[in-house]
Amino acid sequence: MRRPLALALPLSYAATLAAALLLFAGSARAQFTETLPKETWMLEVAHNHTWLNSAYDNKGRRTELLERMERYDPGGGLQGIIIPKAAAEYDVTVLQLRYGILDNLTVVLGIPIVARTTVVPDMQWIEGDYQWPLGRSFSEDDFWQWASSMGQPKPGRWEGNKGVLSDIILGTRYRFSDHLPQLQKVGVGIALTAYYALPTGAKKDPEQLTASGTTSWELHFQGDLGFHLGVDKTFLSIDKRITLGLEVFYEAMLPHKYDTPRGIVNPLLLNFAPYAGDTYRIDPGDFMGASVAASFVLWKGPAKATWITKGNAAKAAKLPPMLTFSLQYTFTYLGQSDWTSDSDLWDWTNEKAWRPGYKNTLTFQLMLSLLRVGVPAQVFFRYRSLSIIPGKNCRSVDAIAAGIRVPMKFW
Amino acid sequence: MPRIRSVDVSARQVAAALLLSVSVMASGLAACEPATQPPHTVVAQLYGTPYERGFQHGERFEDRIRSLYTMLLTNSILPFLNRERPDMAEMLVTYAEDRYDDGMFSYLMLLESGQNIEPWIPQEYIEEMRGISDGADIPYDDILLLNTFFDSMVGFRAMTFFVRALQAPKVIAVDFGDLTGDGIDNDGDGDVDEPGEGHLEPFDPSQYASMVEVPADTTITISLEDEDGVSADLIRYQVDQDVYYADSPEVTTTVYGDSDEGMTVAYTPSGGYNPADEYTIYIAAGDNTWVDDPPPGHARMMRDMRITFTTRGDGRALYDVPNRGVRDGRFQPTSTAFAVRSSATTDGQIRLGHHFSLLDANTIHKHTAVFVHHTDSGYSHAVVGWVGLIYGFSGMNSEGLTYGVTIADTLNMPMTSQFISLLFYAQLITEGIPVGMMGREILNKTSTVEEATEWLRDKKPTYGWNWLLADANRNFTAIETHANVLDDATNIGFYPYNADTSDASNYDLHGEMLGSVGTDDLRITSHFQHYKDDIDLDLFGFHIQPQRYWTSFYFRAVRTFYELGDLIEDRYGELDSRAVMDLVGHDELVDQRDSMTATVWEPEKCVLHYALGKVPATAAPFVTLDLKELFNGGGQ
């Protein structure tokens, strides 16, 4: 008897998915070498909320995101110092679609969509010299009144990038250690991951002091072209409850061309085109570094005979553990970012904040896998921080993310 | 051996993948050099005709000239001056015309002033500016404006200061109590115990003490007047470092006058003054108006008045007590220039130190340059200035003739003559040869202090400028100049002096050397030492007064003058080039905000030591440049 189509589909889906999922290691997560089983799809949707209000300077000291600005009354000395204690928040939703071409070769399409960016400048003020024509030093209000009389408004809160695409990622991972049974036997995997960011992100409005764009360069969390070489070691002797990983990577940033601010909105603070030229080029510094990671099975959970395993509890026991905790430390060396405009002075004013430096990133992740109980989904929560361990010439960013992965198999 | 073969193939794949990975990552190691700050100072040698030298200048520094123009003028000075347009248009009808609308007031005002100056500029400098314009592909008008804006702006600034002084409270009288009967000439007028000796009215600001040998328990009362009344809330009364306000118990204010236009401010120190001591009072006040345009809102404030006195037992005569003031952090030193030679130096050689301060705006120091001109005619010479400008405020030629120039605020200048002749139809334009181009001219055409002095004698300056000249013959001269717009034969605006103790013209009325502490030193700052009443004129009810009454630079300059004198005196006979550099960068002499260039010149060796590119300029290390080698064609 032919089954109705509506019923047939889930069953065939279940059969193929079960077979595929059995190729997932029933172990702590292999972070740097994980691939999808052949002909398996994985949809991942994650929402990231990122916030930052400080950066690390060339001496590794925590400082404001934007450089302090000394303002002078022409010939009248220092009016004061503007301290832009800017705070920025980004909400980014990332859709990832992965596909296993082979058991050890996966491709991925990542579509990051910025849901919203908010920048609050929170300009603060240190009074400067005594100004005898006023009978006092400039207060903050005095300064902005003065600036306003010259056409310069006080920069305010900026909100934008609502539903704006960032750079789309095309990537692949090849776990070539599968060709070495000796390594598999001892729980070692080695994979090479490469990706390319299509330039689909939006550049910031050059006339806005506090605006932000959505390109990889402006978000500064990944390069435009990346190569990662990772090794994972799963400890078989302790029931695969711990996996350690090591990865080295190089991410290149490609040069981009931008329009130079003309001072249309901020005539005093953002009028550079007359000497820097109408456009300028940024060749951002590349990223290079290494990560170490450890993944622990906190709870393997029940292994239920469900539709996913076609009622086979033994197969369910081989599915990924229900609760896994991972932590990762990444050291990222940042190369010098080069500006090229008609003015070497202006180039330097930008470049000095992007001199070679490094990021120290800690990532904590908790993953709940429901496959063993018949739900084809994995839910994860992630916290990533650059503020715990100071860096140099980088932003101090924190981010939380929550996401879900759904494996799929259609034939 | 299929198994072995399988492992071989896989191993090659693994090795290839690893090799690819490592090589890609290693490639990233290249091009990681940290960016470095481009030099803020350049040394440029220019050859050929004036136009050719200008072209080389413009072509080489196009980007820097554009950035100086934009950062200094477009983004700072021009919008800053535009704020003054409503006030100016109210007083000077020309500036109410439509063409000054839409933010064009300041640009046109400075350009028109430059165009008014242009006919005074020797043709070769016009050609040089045209060369810059062509070389940099920047309109000639912008280069002209850049090269004349210092001369125009100081005049405009003086008008602004003067108008402010007219509108703000004035010190009418200072009363030190009854000082008759103490047998002392307290006020330095040559009379002892004359009636009213402790009362100074009208009050005359001075570089000396106002009163000496005052009783320690005296109450000093200052009378202020303003037609809008004086605001007690804005009284600021400082005695040395201690600041008092109208509500301080030591201070009593009383309003007087038919229209409440006056206010006395009496200060009695708790516990009295120390005997045999020196004190300085700073008083500032505002009137009862509130000016909102241009913002920020403020009352009309007077310039701080500085009054020095001594208490009984000090013993010094009034003119032996400089009105030096205290260093309270509110006011910066002014520009200085000094020359030392013979007995003042370790090796007898003459040296000229110069520190020019006026305006940096966090911009100008990034655009400094030493230009070495190899001319087709005249003497090759070097000036320390800025890209886009054909001059500097100090320089030297191949004969060792050296100059340093400072500003001396004055209303005896062409903008005042506009008022005198055109009144409400006057324009804020100046005329005369820009001071820096005068500097270029004396370097190009003269070889000694004597020749340079004679060249300068009949040239019309754009403003008040103090010159210090030195040459390889160990001669030096200071010259104070103004434009003599009144064509006054008794005040010609050209006052040279030096350190010759046998020449009476080198002394002031009180027997003090005008600019020297010995026979081998000479110094200038930013005030007039020689002819102190640079102008004194009643014009349609306006009292156009000497610099000491209105410029905020006056007391700063006086303090700097005396501090520099002391520092030279302390080092007499020990001054070598290093010591002169240290003096130029001495904390007491450095404007931390608007220091622009610092130079030490050795006329006999044709050597320049310059500190440029930072604020203050002396925050940068001095760099030595052998000009003799460059003038002789070396170092190209």
Coordinates of N, CA and C in Angstrom, one line a residue, chain A residues 114-243:
Chain A
V114 N 22.2 42.6 9.5 CA 22.2 43.5 10.7 C 20.8 44.0 10.9
A115 N 20.3 43.6 12.1 CA 19.0 44.0 12.4 C 18.9 45.5 12.9
R116 N 20.0 45.9 13.5 CA 20.0 47.3 14.0 C 21.3 47.7 14.6
T117 N 21.7 48.9 14.3 CA 22.9 49.4 15.0 C 22.6 50.7 15.7
T118 N 23.1 50.8 16.9 CA 22.8 52.0 17.6 C 24.2 52.5 18.1
V119 N 24.4 53.8 17.9 CA 25.6 54.4 18.5 C 25.2 55.7 19.3
V120 N 25.6 55.6 20.5 CA 25.3 56.8 21.4 C 26.6 57.5 21.7
P121 N 26.8 58.7 21.2 CA 28.2 59.3 21.4 C 28.5 59.7 22.8
D122 N 27.5 60.1 23.6 CA 27.8 60.5 25.0 C 29.0 61.4 25.1
M123 N 29.0 62.5 24.4 CA 30.2 63.4 24.4 C 30.4 64.0 25.9
Q124 N 31.5 63.8 26.4 CA 31.8 64.4 27.7 C 32.9 65.5 27.5
W125 N 33.2 66.2 28.5 CA 33.9 67.4 28.3 C 34.9 67.7 29.5
I126 N 36.1 68.0 29.1 CA 37.1 68.5 30.1 C 37.4 70.0 29.8
E127 N 37.1 70.8 30.8 CA 37.3 72.2 30.5 C 38.8 72.6 30.2
G128 N 38.9 73.6 29.4 CA 40.3 74.0 29.0 C 40.7 75.2 29.7
D129 N 41.3 76.1 28.9 CA 41.9 77.3 29.5 C 40.8 78.4 29.9
Y130 N 41.2 79.2 30.8 CA 40.4 80.3 31.2 C 40.3 81.3 30.0
Q131 N 39.1 81.7 29.6 CA 38.9 82.6 28.5 C 38.4 83.9 29.0
W132 N 39.3 84.9 29.0 CA 38.9 86.2 29.6 C 37.7 86.8 28.9
P133 N 37.5 86.7 27.6 CA 36.3 87.4 27.1 C 35.0 86.8 27.6
L134 N 35.1 85.6 28.1 CA 33.9 85.0 28.7 C 33.9 85.2 30.2
G135 N 35.0 85.3 30.8 CA 35.1 85.4 32.2 C 35.1 84.0 32.8
R136 N 35.3 83.0 32.0 CA 35.2 81.6 32.5 C 35.9 80.7 31.5
S137 N 36.0 79.5 31.8 CA 36.4 78.5 30.8 C 35.2 78.1 30.1
F138 N 35.4 77.5 28.9 CA 34.2 77.0 28.2 C 33.6 75.8 28.9
S139 N 32.3 75.9 29.2 CA 31.7 74.7 29.7 C 31.3 73.8 28.4
E140 N 30.8 72.7 28.7 CA 30.4 71.8 27.6 C 29.3 72.5 26.7
D141 N 28.3 73.1 27.4 CA 27.3 73.9 26.7 C 27.8 75.0 26.0
D142 N 28.8 75.7 26.6 CA 29.4 76.9 25.9 C 30.0 76.4 24.6
F143 N 30.7 75.3 24.7 CA 31.4 74.8 23.5 C 30.4 74.4 22.4
W144 N 29.4 73.7 22.7 CA 28.5 73.3 21.6 C 27.7 74.5 21.1
Q145 N 27.5 75.5 22.0 CA 26.9 76.7 21.4 C 27.8 77.4 20.4
W146 N 29.1 77.4 20.8 CA 30.1 78.0 20.0 C 30.2 77.2 18.7
A147 N 30.2 75.9 18.8 CA 30.4 75.1 17.6 C 29.2 75.2 16.7
S148 N 28.0 75.3 17.3 CA 26.8 75.5 16.6 C 26.8 76.8 15.8
S149 N 27.4 77.8 16.4 CA 27.4 79.1 15.7 C 28.3 79.0 14.5
M150 N 29.1 78.0 14.4 CA 30.0 77.8 13.2 C 29.5 76.7 12.3
G151 N 28.3 76.2 12.6 CA 27.6 75.3 11.7 C 27.8 73.8 12.1
Q152 N 28.4 73.6 13.3 CA 28.7 72.2 13.7 C 27.8 71.8 14.8
P153 N 26.8 70.9 14.4 CA 25.9 70.4 15.4 C 26.6 69.4 16.4
K154 N 26.0 69.3 17.5 CA 26.5 68.3 18.5 C 26.1 66.9 18.0
P155 N 27.0 66.0 17.8 CA 26.6 64.7 17.3 C 25.7 64.0 18.3
G156 N 24.6 63.4 17.8 CA 23.7 62.8 18.6 C 23.7 61.3 18.4
R157 N 22.7 60.7 19.0 CA 22.5 59.2 18.9 C 22.2 58.9 17.4
W158 N 22.8 57.8 17.0 CA 22.6 57.3 15.6 C 22.0 55.9 15.6
E159 N 21.0 55.7 14.9 CA 20.5 54.4 14.8 C 20.2 54.1 13.3
G160 N 20.6 52.9 12.9 CA 20.5 52.6 11.5 C 20.8 51.2 11.2
N161 N 21.1 50.9 10.0 CA 21.4 49.5 9.5 C 20.2 48.5 9.9
K162 N 19.0 49.0 9.7 CA 17.9 48.1 10.0 C 17.6 47.1 8.9
G163 N 17.9 45.9 9.1 CA 17.7 44.9 8.1 C 18.7 45.0 6.9
V164 N 19.9 45.4 7.2 CA 20.9 45.6 6.2 C 21.8 44.5 6.1
L165 N 22.1 44.0 4.9 CA 22.9 42.8 4.7 C 24.4 43.2 5.1
S166 N 25.1 42.2 5.7 CA 26.5 42.4 5.9 C 27.1 41.5 4.8
D167 N 28.4 41.3 4.9 CA 29.1 40.5 3.8 C 28.7 39.0 3.9
I168 N 28.2 38.5 2.8 CA 27.8 37.1 2.7 C 29.0 36.2 2.7
I169 N 29.0 35.1 3.4 CA 30.1 34.2 3.5 C 29.9 33.0 2.7
L170 N 30.9 32.7 1.9 CA 30.9 31.3 1.2 C 32.2 30.6 1.8
G171 N 31.9 29.4 2.3 CA 33.0 28.7 2.9 C 33.0 27.2 2.7
T172 N 34.1 26.6 3.0 CA 34.2 25.2 2.9 C 35.2 24.7 4.0
R173 N 34.9 23.4 4.4 CA 35.8 22.8 5.3 C 36.1 21.4 4.8
Y174 N 37.4 21.1 4.8 CA 37.8 19.8 4.3 C 38.6 19.1 5.4
R175 N 38.0 18.0 5.9 CA 38.7 17.3 7.0 C 39.6 16.2 6.4
F176 N 40.8 16.6 6.1 CA 41.6 15.6 5.3 C 42.2 14.5 6.1
S177 N 42.1 14.6 7.4 CA 42.6 13.6 8.3 C 41.8 12.3 8.1
D178 N 40.7 12.4 7.5 CA 39.9 11.1 7.3 C 40.6 10.2 6.4
H179 N 41.6 10.7 5.7 CA 42.4 9.8 4.8 C 43.5 9.1 5.6
L180 N 43.6 9.4 6.9 CA 44.6 8.8 7.7 C 43.9 8.0 8.9
P181 N 43.6 6.8 8.6 CA 42.9 6.0 9.6 C 43.6 6.0 11.0
Q182 N 45.0 6.1 10.9 CA 45.7 6.1 12.2 C 45.3 7.3 13.1
L183 N 45.0 8.4 12.4 CA 44.6 9.5 13.2 C 43.2 9.3 13.8
Q184 N 42.3 8.8 12.9 CA 41.0 8.6 13.4 C 40.9 7.6 14.6
K185 N 41.8 6.7 14.5 CA 41.8 5.7 15.6 C 42.1 6.3 16.9
V186 N 42.9 7.3 16.9 CA 43.3 8.0 18.1 C 42.5 9.2 18.4
G187 N 41.4 9.4 17.6 CA 40.5 10.5 17.9 C 41.0 11.8 17.4
V188 N 41.9 11.8 16.4 CA 42.4 13.1 16.0 C 41.8 13.5 14.6
G189 N 41.3 14.7 14.5 CA 40.9 15.1 13.2 C 41.7 16.4 12.8
I190 N 41.9 16.5 11.5 CA 42.6 17.7 11.0 C 41.8 18.3 9.9
A191 N 41.5 19.6 9.9 CA 40.7 20.1 8.8 C 41.2 21.5 8.4
L192 N 41.0 21.7 7.1 CA 41.3 23.0 6.6 C 40.0 23.7 6.2
T193 N 39.8 24.9 6.7 CA 38.6 25.7 6.4 C 39.0 26.9 5.7
A194 N 38.2 27.2 4.7 CA 38.5 28.5 3.9 C 37.2 29.2 3.7
Y195 N 37.2 30.5 3.6 CA 36.0 31.2 3.3 C 36.3 32.5 2.6
Y196 N 35.3 33.0 1.9 CA 35.4 34.3 1.3 C 34.2 35.1 1.6
A197 N 34.4 36.4 1.9 CA 33.2 37.2 2.2 C 32.9 38.0 0.9
L198 N 31.7 37.8 0.4 CA 31.3 38.6 -0.7 C 31.0 40.0 -0.3
P199 N 31.4 41.0 -1.0 CA 31.3 42.4 -0.5 C 29.8 42.9 -0.7
T200 N 29.0 42.3 0.1 CA 27.6 42.7 0.1 C 27.2 43.7 1.2
G201 N 28.1 43.9 2.1 CA 27.8 44.8 3.3 C 27.7 46.3 2.8
A202 N 27.1 47.0 3.7 CA 26.9 48.5 3.4 C 28.0 49.3 4.1
K203 N 28.5 50.3 3.3 CA 29.5 51.1 3.9 C 28.8 52.2 4.7
K204 N 29.5 52.7 5.7 CA 28.9 53.7 6.6 C 28.7 55.0 5.8
D205 N 27.7 55.8 6.2 CA 27.5 57.1 5.7 C 28.7 58.0 6.0
P206 N 29.5 58.5 5.1 CA 30.7 59.2 5.4 C 30.5 60.5 6.1
E207 N 29.3 61.0 6.0 CA 29.0 62.3 6.6 C 28.6 62.3 8.1
Q208 N 28.3 61.0 8.5 CA 27.9 60.9 9.9 C 29.0 60.5 10.8
L209 N 29.2 61.3 11.9 CA 30.3 61.0 12.8 C 30.2 59.7 13.5
T210 N 29.0 59.3 13.8 CA 28.8 58.1 14.7 C 28.2 57.0 13.9
A211 N 28.0 57.1 12.6 CA 27.4 56.0 11.9 C 28.4 54.8 11.8
S212 N 27.8 53.7 11.4 CA 28.6 52.5 11.3 C 28.1 51.7 10.0
G213 N 29.0 51.0 9.4 CA 28.6 50.2 8.2 C 28.4 48.8 8.6
T214 N 28.2 47.9 7.6 CA 28.0 46.5 7.9 C 29.0 45.6 7.2
T215 N 30.1 46.2 6.7 CA 31.0 45.3 6.0 C 31.9 44.6 7.1
S216 N 32.6 43.6 6.6 CA 33.5 42.8 7.5 C 34.5 43.8 8.2
W217 N 35.0 44.7 7.4 CA 36.0 45.6 7.9 C 35.4 46.5 9.1
E218 N 34.2 46.9 8.8 CA 33.6 47.8 9.8 C 33.1 47.0 11.1
L219 N 32.7 45.8 10.9 CA 32.3 45.0 12.0 C 33.6 44.4 12.7
H220 N 34.6 44.2 11.9 CA 35.9 43.8 12.3 C 35.9 42.5 13.2
F221 N 35.1 41.5 12.7 CA 35.1 40.2 13.4 C 35.7 39.1 12.6
Q222 N 35.9 39.4 11.3 CA 36.4 38.4 10.4 C 37.1 39.1 9.2
G223 N 37.9 38.3 8.5 CA 38.5 38.9 7.3 C 37.6 38.7 6.1
D224 N 38.1 39.1 5.0 CA 37.4 38.9 3.8 C 37.7 37.6 3.1
L225 N 38.9 37.1 3.4 CA 39.3 35.8 2.9 C 40.1 35.1 4.0
G226 N 39.6 33.9 4.4 CA 40.2 33.3 5.6 C 40.6 31.8 5.3
F227 N 41.6 31.4 6.0 CA 42.1 30.1 6.0 C 42.4 29.6 7.4
H228 N 41.8 28.5 7.8 CA 42.0 28.0 9.1 C 42.4 26.6 9.0
L229 N 43.4 26.2 9.8 CA 43.9 24.9 9.9 C 43.6 24.4 11.3
G230 N 42.7 23.4 11.5 CA 42.4 23.0 12.8 C 42.6 21.6 13.1
V231 N 42.9 21.3 14.4 CA 43.1 19.9 14.8 C 42.2 19.7 16.1
D232 N 41.5 18.6 16.1 CA 40.7 18.3 17.3 C 41.2 16.9 17.8
K233 N 41.2 16.8 19.0 CA 41.6 15.5 19.6 C 40.5 15.1 20.6
T234 N 39.8 14.1 20.3 CA 38.8 13.6 21.2 C 39.3 12.4 22.0
F235 N 39.1 12.5 23.3 CA 39.7 11.5 24.2 C 38.7 10.3 24.2
L236 N 39.1 9.3 23.5 CA 38.2 8.1 23.4 C 38.2 7.3 24.7
S237 N 39.3 7.4 25.4 CA 39.4 6.6 26.6 C 38.4 7.0 27.7
I238 N 37.9 8.2 27.6 CA 37.0 8.6 28.7 C 35.6 8.9 28.0
D239 N 35.3 7.9 27.1 CA 34.0 7.9 26.5 C 33.7 9.2 25.7
K240 N 34.8 9.7 25.1 CA 34.7 10.9 24.3 C 34.0 12.1 25.0
R241 N 34.3 12.2 26.2 CA 33.6 13.3 27.0 C 34.4 14.6 26.8
I242 N 35.6 14.5 26.4 CA 36.4 15.8 26.2 C 37.0 15.8 24.9
T243 N 36.9 16.9 24.3 CA 37.6 17.2 23.0 C 38.5 18.4 23.1

